[in-house]
Coordinates of C-alpha atoms in Angstrom, one line a residue:
M256 CA 59.2 9.0 -1.6
K257 CA 56.6 11.7 -1.3
K258 CA 54.5 9.9 -4.1
N259 CA 54.5 6.7 -2.2
S260 CA 53.4 8.5 1.0
C261 CA 50.4 10.0 -0.8
I262 CA 49.5 6.6 -2.2
S263 CA 49.7 5.0 1.2
F264 CA 47.5 7.8 2.7
V265 CA 44.8 7.3 0.0
F266 CA 44.8 3.6 0.6
I267 CA 44.4 4.0 4.3
V268 CA 41.5 6.5 3.9
L269 CA 39.7 4.2 1.4
F270 CA 40.3 1.2 3.5
G271 CA 38.9 3.0 6.6
L272 CA 35.9 4.1 4.7
S273 CA 35.3 0.6 3.4
V274 CA 35.5 -0.8 6.9
Q275 CA 33.3 1.9 8.3
G276 CA 30.7 1.2 5.5
Q277 CA 30.7 -2.5 6.3
S278 CA 30.5 -2.0 10.0
K279 CA 27.3 0.1 9.8
K280 CA 24.4 -1.4 11.6
W281 CA 20.9 -0.3 10.8
T282 CA 18.4 0.6 13.5
L283 CA 14.7 -0.2 13.2
E284 CA 14.0 3.5 12.7
E285 CA 16.5 3.8 9.9
C286 CA 15.2 0.7 8.2
V287 CA 11.6 2.0 8.3
K288 CA 12.5 5.4 7.0
Y289 CA 14.6 4.0 4.2
A290 CA 11.9 1.6 3.1
I291 CA 9.3 4.4 3.1
Q292 CA 11.6 6.4 0.8
N293 CA 12.5 3.6 -1.6
N294 CA 9.9 0.8 -1.5
I295 CA 8.4 0.2 -4.9
S296 CA 4.8 -0.3 -3.7
I297 CA 5.0 3.1 -1.9
K298 CA 6.3 4.7 -5.1
Q299 CA 3.4 3.3 -7.0
S300 CA 1.0 4.8 -4.4
E301 CA 2.7 8.2 -4.8
L302 CA 2.0 8.0 -8.5
D303 CA -1.7 7.3 -7.7
T304 CA -1.7 10.5 -5.7
K305 CA -0.2 12.4 -8.7
T306 CA -2.9 10.9 -11.0
A307 CA -5.6 12.2 -8.6
T308 CA -4.1 15.6 -8.7
I309 CA -4.1 15.6 -12.5
D310 CA -7.8 14.5 -12.4
K311 CA -8.5 17.6 -10.2
K312 CA -7.0 19.8 -12.9
G313 CA -9.4 18.2 -15.4
A314 CA -12.3 18.9 -13.1
I315 CA -11.3 22.6 -12.8
G316 CA -11.0 22.7 -16.6
N317 CA -14.7 21.9 -16.9
F318 CA -15.5 25.4 -15.6
L319 CA -13.3 27.1 -18.3
P320 CA -14.6 28.0 -21.7
S321 CA -13.5 25.8 -24.7
L322 CA -11.7 27.5 -27.5
N323 CA -11.1 25.8 -30.9
A324 CA -9.7 27.2 -34.1
S325 CA -9.9 25.8 -37.6
A326 CA -8.4 26.5 -41.0
S327 CA -8.6 24.9 -44.4
H328 CA -7.4 25.4 -48.0
S329 CA -9.2 23.7 -50.9
W330 CA -9.1 23.4 -54.7
N331 CA -12.4 23.2 -56.6
I332 CA -12.3 22.1 -60.2
G333 CA -15.2 22.2 -62.7
L334 CA -18.6 23.7 -62.3
N335 CA -18.7 25.4 -58.9
Q336 CA -20.5 28.2 -57.2
D337 CA -18.5 31.3 -56.8
I338 CA -18.5 32.1 -53.1
T339 CA -18.3 35.9 -53.9
T340 CA -21.0 36.2 -56.6
G341 CA -23.0 33.1 -56.0
L342 CA -23.0 32.3 -59.7
L343 CA -22.1 28.9 -61.1
R344 CA -18.9 28.9 -63.2
N345 CA -16.8 26.3 -64.8
Q346 CA -13.4 27.1 -63.4
T347 CA -10.6 26.0 -61.1
T348 CA -10.6 28.0 -57.8
Q349 CA -8.8 28.0 -54.5
F350 CA -10.3 29.0 -51.2
T351 CA -8.9 29.5 -47.7
S352 CA -11.2 29.6 -44.8
A353 CA -10.5 30.1 -41.1
G354 CA -12.7 30.2 -38.0
A355 CA -12.8 30.0 -34.2
N356 CA -15.4 28.7 -31.8
V357 CA -15.8 29.4 -28.1
G358 CA -18.2 27.5 -25.8
V359 CA -18.9 27.6 -22.1
D360 CA -21.2 25.7 -19.8
I361 CA -23.6 28.0 -18.0
Y362 CA -25.5 25.3 -16.2
K363 CA -25.0 21.5 -16.4
G364 CA -27.0 20.1 -13.6
L365 CA -24.2 20.9 -11.1
Q366 CA -22.2 18.1 -12.6
N367 CA -19.1 20.2 -12.9
Q368 CA -19.3 21.3 -9.3
N369 CA -19.8 17.8 -8.0
T370 CA -17.0 16.5 -10.3
L371 CA -14.6 18.9 -8.7
R372 CA -15.7 17.9 -5.2
K373 CA -15.3 14.3 -6.1
A374 CA -11.8 15.1 -7.5
N375 CA -10.8 16.7 -4.1
L376 CA -12.1 13.6 -2.3
S377 CA -10.1 11.4 -4.6
I378 CA -6.9 13.2 -3.7
V379 CA -7.7 12.7 0.0
A380 CA -8.4 9.0 -0.6
A381 CA -5.1 8.6 -2.6
K382 CA -3.2 10.2 0.2
Y383 CA -4.8 7.9 2.7
Q384 CA -3.9 4.9 0.5
L385 CA -0.3 6.1 0.4
L386 CA -0.3 6.4 4.2
K387 CA -1.8 2.9 4.5
M388 CA 0.9 1.5 2.2
Q389 CA 3.6 3.2 4.3
E390 CA 2.1 1.7 7.5
D391 CA 1.9 -1.7 5.9
V392 CA 5.5 -1.5 4.8
A393 CA 6.6 -0.2 8.2
L394 CA 5.0 -3.3 9.9
N395 CA 6.5 -5.6 7.4
V396 CA 9.9 -4.1 8.0
A397 CA 9.5 -4.3 11.7
N398 CA 8.6 -8.0 11.4
A399 CA 11.5 -8.7 9.1
F400 CA 13.8 -6.7 11.4
L401 CA 12.8 -8.8 14.5
Q402 CA 13.2 -11.9 12.4
V403 CA 16.8 -10.9 11.8
L404 CA 17.3 -10.3 15.5
F405 CA 15.8 -13.7 16.4
N406 CA 18.1 -15.5 13.9
K407 CA 21.1 -13.6 15.2
E408 CA 20.4 -14.7 18.8
N409 CA 19.6 -18.2 17.7
L410 CA 22.9 -18.4 15.8
K411 CA 24.6 -17.2 19.0
V412 CA 22.9 -19.8 21.1
Q413 CA 23.8 -22.6 18.6
K414 CA 27.5 -21.5 18.6
E415 CA 27.6 -21.4 22.4
Q416 CA 26.1 -24.8 22.5
L417 CA 28.6 -26.1 20.0
G418 CA 31.4 -24.6 22.1
I419 CA 30.1 -26.3 25.2
N420 CA 29.9 -29.6 23.5
E421 CA 33.3 -29.3 22.0
K422 CA 34.7 -28.7 25.5
Q423 CA 32.7 -31.6 26.8
Y424 CA 34.1 -33.8 24.0
A425 CA 37.6 -32.9 25.0
R426 CA 36.7 -33.6 28.7
S427 CA 35.1 -36.9 27.8
E428 CA 38.3 -38.0 26.0
E429 CA 40.2 -37.5 29.2
L430 CA 37.6 -39.4 31.2
V431 CA 37.8 -42.3 28.7
K432 CA 41.5 -42.4 29.0
A433 CA 41.1 -42.4 32.8
G434 CA 38.6 -45.2 32.6
S435 CA 35.8 -43.1 34.2
I436 CA 33.3 -43.4 31.4
P437 CA 33.0 -46.0 28.6
R438 CA 34.2 -45.3 25.1
G439 CA 30.6 -45.4 23.8
D440 CA 29.8 -42.2 25.7
L441 CA 32.5 -40.5 23.8
L442 CA 31.0 -41.5 20.5
D443 CA 27.6 -40.1 21.6
I444 CA 29.3 -36.8 22.5
K445 CA 31.0 -36.8 19.1
A446 CA 27.7 -37.3 17.3
T447 CA 26.2 -34.5 19.4
V448 CA 29.0 -32.2 18.3
A449 CA 28.3 -33.1 14.6
S450 CA 24.7 -32.4 15.1
N451 CA 25.5 -29.0 16.7
N452 CA 27.6 -28.2 13.7
Q453 CA 24.6 -28.8 11.4
N454 CA 22.5 -26.6 13.7
V455 CA 25.0 -23.7 13.4
I456 CA 25.0 -24.0 9.6
A457 CA 21.2 -24.0 9.5
A458 CA 21.0 -21.0 11.8
D459 CA 23.6 -19.1 9.8
N460 CA 21.7 -19.8 6.6
A461 CA 18.4 -18.6 8.2
L462 CA 20.1 -15.4 9.3
L463 CA 21.4 -14.8 5.8
I464 CA 17.9 -15.4 4.3
S465 CA 16.3 -13.1 6.8
K466 CA 18.8 -10.3 6.1
L467 CA 18.1 -10.8 2.4
S468 CA 14.4 -10.5 3.0
L469 CA 14.8 -7.3 5.0
A470 CA 17.2 -5.8 2.4
Q471 CA 14.7 -6.5 -0.4
L472 CA 12.0 -4.7 1.5
L473 CA 14.4 -1.7 1.8
Q474 CA 15.4 -2.1 -1.9
L475 CA 19.1 -2.6 -1.0
K476 CA 21.3 -4.4 -3.4
D477 CA 24.3 -5.0 -1.2
F478 CA 22.6 -7.3 1.3
E479 CA 25.8 -9.3 2.0
N480 CA 27.2 -6.5 4.1
F481 CA 23.8 -5.5 5.6
D482 CA 23.4 -5.9 9.3
V483 CA 21.1 -4.5 12.1
V484 CA 21.8 -3.4 15.6
D485 CA 21.5 -5.9 18.4
D486 CA 18.6 -4.2 20.2
T487 CA 16.9 -7.2 22.0
D488 CA 15.3 -5.6 25.1
V489 CA 11.8 -6.8 25.8
K490 CA 10.0 -3.8 27.1
D491 CA 6.6 -2.1 26.8
E492 CA 8.0 1.4 27.0
N493 CA 4.7 3.0 26.0
N494 CA 2.8 0.8 28.6
I495 CA 0.3 -0.2 26.0
M496 CA -0.7 -3.3 28.0
A497 CA -2.1 -1.0 30.7
Q498 CA -4.8 0.1 28.2
S499 CA -8.0 -1.8 27.9
P500 CA -9.1 -3.3 24.5
V501 CA -12.0 -0.9 24.4
A502 CA -9.8 2.1 24.9
I503 CA -7.5 0.9 22.1
Y504 CA -10.4 0.3 19.8
D505 CA -11.9 3.8 20.5
K506 CA -8.5 5.3 19.8
A507 CA -8.2 3.3 16.6
K508 CA -11.6 4.4 15.3
E509 CA -10.4 8.0 15.4
G510 CA -7.1 7.5 13.5
R511 CA -6.9 4.2 11.6
T512 CA -6.2 4.8 8.0
E513 CA -8.4 2.0 6.6
L514 CA -11.4 3.5 8.2
K515 CA -10.6 6.9 6.8
I516 CA -10.2 5.3 3.3
A517 CA -13.6 3.6 3.6
R518 CA -15.3 6.8 4.8
T519 CA -13.7 8.9 2.0
N520 CA -14.8 6.3 -0.6
L521 CA -18.4 6.6 0.8
E522 CA -18.3 10.4 0.2
I523 CA -17.0 9.7 -3.3
S524 CA -19.9 7.4 -4.0
Q525 CA -22.3 10.0 -2.8
K526 CA -20.8 12.5 -5.3
N527 CA -21.0 10.0 -8.1
L528 CA -24.7 9.7 -7.3
E529 CA -25.2 13.4 -7.5
I530 CA -23.3 13.6 -10.8
A531 CA -25.5 10.8 -12.2
K532 CA -28.6 12.6 -11.1
G533 CA -27.4 15.8 -12.8
A534 CA -27.9 14.1 -16.2
F535 CA -31.7 14.5 -15.7
Q536 CA -31.5 18.3 -15.6
P537 CA -31.3 20.6 -18.6
T538 CA -28.0 22.1 -19.7
L539 CA -27.4 25.6 -20.9
Q540 CA -24.4 26.5 -23.0
G541 CA -23.2 29.8 -24.4
F542 CA -21.3 29.9 -27.7
Y543 CA -19.5 32.4 -30.0
S544 CA -18.3 31.7 -33.5
F545 CA -16.1 33.6 -35.9
N546 CA -15.3 32.7 -39.5
S547 CA -13.9 34.2 -42.7
R548 CA -12.8 33.2 -46.2
V549 CA -10.5 34.1 -49.0
S550 CA -10.8 33.3 -52.7
Y551 CA -8.0 33.2 -55.2
A552 CA -10.2 33.2 -58.4
D553 CA -10.6 36.1 -60.6
V554 CA -13.6 38.2 -59.8
P555 CA -16.2 39.1 -62.5
A556 CA -16.2 42.8 -63.5
F557 CA -19.5 44.6 -64.3
D558 CA -20.2 48.0 -65.9
S559 CA -22.5 50.6 -64.4
M560 CA -25.4 49.0 -66.2
G561 CA -24.7 45.6 -64.6
N562 CA -23.3 44.0 -67.7
L563 CA -20.4 41.6 -67.4
I564 CA -17.4 43.1 -69.1
G565 CA -14.7 40.7 -68.0
T566 CA -12.8 39.7 -64.8
R567 CA -10.4 41.4 -62.5
S568 CA -7.9 40.1 -60.0
P569 CA -9.1 39.2 -56.5
A570 CA -8.8 41.6 -53.7
P571 CA -5.7 41.3 -51.4
F572 CA -5.7 38.5 -48.9
F573 CA -6.3 40.5 -45.7
D574 CA -8.9 42.8 -47.4
Q575 CA -10.9 39.7 -48.4
F576 CA -10.5 38.2 -44.9
S577 CA -11.9 41.4 -43.4
D578 CA -14.7 41.8 -45.9
N579 CA -15.9 38.2 -45.7
K580 CA -15.8 37.8 -41.9
G581 CA -18.9 36.6 -40.0
Q582 CA -19.8 36.1 -36.4
S583 CA -22.5 34.3 -34.4
F584 CA -23.2 34.0 -30.8
G585 CA -26.0 32.8 -28.5
A586 CA -27.1 30.2 -26.0
Q587 CA -28.2 26.7 -26.4
L588 CA -30.6 24.9 -24.1
S589 CA -30.8 21.1 -24.0
I590 CA -33.5 19.3 -22.2
P591 CA -33.1 15.5 -21.7
I592 CA -36.4 13.7 -22.5
F593 CA -35.4 10.2 -23.4
N594 CA -31.9 8.7 -23.7
G595 CA -32.5 4.9 -23.8
F596 CA -32.5 4.7 -20.0
S597 CA -28.9 5.7 -19.9
A598 CA -29.2 8.4 -17.2
K599 CA -31.6 6.3 -15.2
N600 CA -29.3 3.2 -15.3
N601 CA -26.3 5.3 -14.3
V602 CA -28.2 6.6 -11.3
E603 CA -29.2 3.1 -10.3
R604 CA -25.6 1.9 -10.6
S605 CA -24.5 4.8 -8.5
K606 CA -27.0 3.9 -5.8
V607 CA -25.8 0.3 -5.7
S608 CA -22.2 1.6 -5.4
L609 CA -23.2 3.9 -2.6
E610 CA -24.8 1.0 -0.7
R611 CA -21.6 -1.0 -1.2
S612 CA -19.5 1.8 0.3
K613 CA -21.8 2.0 3.3
I614 CA -21.5 -1.7 3.9
A615 CA -17.7 -1.4 3.4
V616 CA -17.5 1.2 6.2
E617 CA -19.5 -1.0 8.5
Q618 CA -17.4 -4.0 7.7
Q619 CA -14.2 -2.1 8.2
D620 CA -15.4 -1.0 11.6
L621 CA -16.2 -4.6 12.5
D622 CA -12.8 -5.8 11.2
L623 CA -11.0 -3.1 13.2
Q624 CA -12.8 -4.1 16.4
R625 CA -12.1 -7.8 15.9
N626 CA -8.4 -7.1 15.0
V627 CA -7.9 -4.9 18.1
F628 CA -9.4 -7.3 20.5
T629 CA -7.5 -10.2 18.8
A630 CA -4.2 -8.3 18.9
F631 CA -4.7 -7.5 22.6
A632 CA -5.4 -11.1 23.4
D633 CA -2.4 -12.2 21.3
A634 CA -0.1 -9.7 23.1
K635 CA -1.3 -10.9 26.5
G636 CA -0.8 -14.5 25.6
A637 CA 2.6 -13.8 24.1
L638 CA 3.7 -12.1 27.3
N639 CA 2.5 -15.0 29.4
A640 CA 4.3 -17.4 27.0
Y641 CA 7.5 -15.4 27.3
E642 CA 7.4 -15.2 31.1
S643 CA 6.7 -19.0 31.3
S644 CA 9.6 -19.8 28.9
V645 CA 12.0 -17.7 31.0
V646 CA 11.0 -19.7 34.1
A647 CA 11.4 -22.9 32.2
L648 CA 14.8 -21.9 30.9
E649 CA 16.0 -21.2 34.5
S650 CA 14.8 -24.6 35.5
R651 CA 16.4 -26.3 32.5
Q652 CA 19.6 -24.5 33.1
G653 CA 19.7 -25.7 36.7
A654 CA 18.9 -29.3 35.6
Y655 CA 21.7 -29.2 33.0
D656 CA 24.3 -27.9 35.5
Y657 CA 23.3 -30.7 37.9
A658 CA 23.5 -33.3 35.1
K659 CA 26.9 -32.0 34.0
E660 CA 28.2 -32.5 37.5
K661 CA 26.8 -36.0 37.7
Y662 CA 28.2 -36.9 34.2
A663 CA 31.6 -35.6 35.2
V664 CA 31.9 -38.1 38.1
G665 CA 30.3 -40.9 36.1
L666 CA 26.9 -40.9 37.8
M667 CA 25.0 -40.3 34.6
N668 CA 25.4 -41.9 31.2
S669 CA 25.9 -39.9 27.9
F670 CA 22.3 -40.5 26.7
D671 CA 20.7 -38.9 29.7
F672 CA 23.2 -36.1 29.7
N673 CA 22.4 -35.4 26.0
Q674 CA 18.7 -35.4 26.8
S675 CA 19.3 -32.7 29.5
Q676 CA 21.3 -30.7 27.0
T677 CA 18.7 -31.0 24.3
L678 CA 16.0 -29.8 26.7
L679 CA 18.1 -26.8 27.6
T680 CA 18.6 -25.9 23.9
N681 CA 14.9 -26.2 23.3
A682 CA 14.2 -24.0 26.3
Q683 CA 16.6 -21.3 25.0
S684 CA 14.9 -21.4 21.6
D685 CA 11.5 -21.1 23.2
V686 CA 12.7 -17.9 25.1
L687 CA 13.9 -16.4 21.8
R688 CA 10.8 -17.3 19.9
T689 CA 8.3 -16.0 22.5
K690 CA 10.4 -12.9 23.2
Y691 CA 10.3 -11.7 19.6
D692 CA 6.7 -12.8 19.2
Y693 CA 5.8 -10.6 22.2
I694 CA 7.8 -7.7 20.8
F695 CA 6.0 -7.8 17.5
K696 CA 2.6 -8.2 19.1
I697 CA 3.3 -5.1 21.2
K698 CA 4.2 -3.2 18.1
I699 CA 0.9 -4.1 16.5
L700 CA -1.0 -2.9 19.6
E701 CA 0.9 0.4 19.6
F702 CA 0.1 0.7 15.9
Y703 CA -3.6 0.4 16.5
F704 CA -3.3 2.9 19.4
G705 CA -1.8 5.5 17.0
I706 CA 1.8 5.2 18.2
P707 CA 4.0 5.3 15.1
L708 CA 6.9 2.8 14.6
I709 CA 9.3 5.7 14.1
K710 CA 9.4 9.2 15.4
N711 CA 8.5 11.9 12.9

């Protein structure tokens, strides 16, 4: 009995968690935050930032000395020069040699310094690119989120219209039985109900597809249970429409990421030009080299008079390594005189790239100005369209109510009544369309003004 109670308790808990998971509805802020953390394009931009950081480590490494070690072991067969005596002997010998070299740039036309500055700018540019990607994803999520809300309300409108027509069909059956309206009107109402059913199915499919699109932006796999909150208020809570287009543009010039990217790329082009010019200057390098060798061949033995009396075994390994060691150090100056126009062409290419970056900054500024003024005009037009559609809906609703009363007493035929009903449905759809269009246009204006979609 106790075992069954435990099983029932576990089932109830799991069922409750399942229902709770399915009933969760995402807010716009939750959607944007989740997308920023999981979107594939953003992850790729994060990798670009890591790559720029690695490039900076390489630029720092240019200031450090280079250290290389080498070792070799060889067998020499036949007539060879003895490395100890310098004499030619017909023998088989083995040699081990080892060495190390150290080099450091003392002066390199400031190329290392400019490369490091360029690496720092590249990190800044990569971070701006990441921020730009996050902003683009946030806007796409907001647009997809509003599309889901639009489809949810549209489905609700279609279902309400279907319910009204089904009631009207039932009412028309009674009127036909009473002889108040002809049977042909009932058939018209029946066709209208069938058409409404199709509209409900189409609206339901559109809602499912819009949820799928938003779930893909968020990288969610379980999109069938995915849903969003029904936040459908039309409001300009930041009063962005009170700002002038010039004020929004001035604000955007200070904070827009695309302008920061263009300006940073301009600075990178300037550093590339300085690096290219550095190739015309002389370079000075310091070096140090150490080497030693060991021979495994028997060493000739001489008497006090210098006569060869035989051979003796070679000295111990470490004794030879110490006795045969050699060192060298110094500085090397290299002055470029002619290199097949390579340095000159690199400078010219860098100048062209610099001019392109300057033009890109100017173009980005012009694009920003055009986008801000266009967005303001679009938002203003969207507000006017929404307000007009609301007034039209009120009028269509009144006309439909009047038509319904006339149809109920037989003073209007089914065709005219269906026309009034169609106009009402179209007016409702226009209100939904213009409302969400206005909301999104407001979000874009706030975006240019520096107001984030989500609170940090």
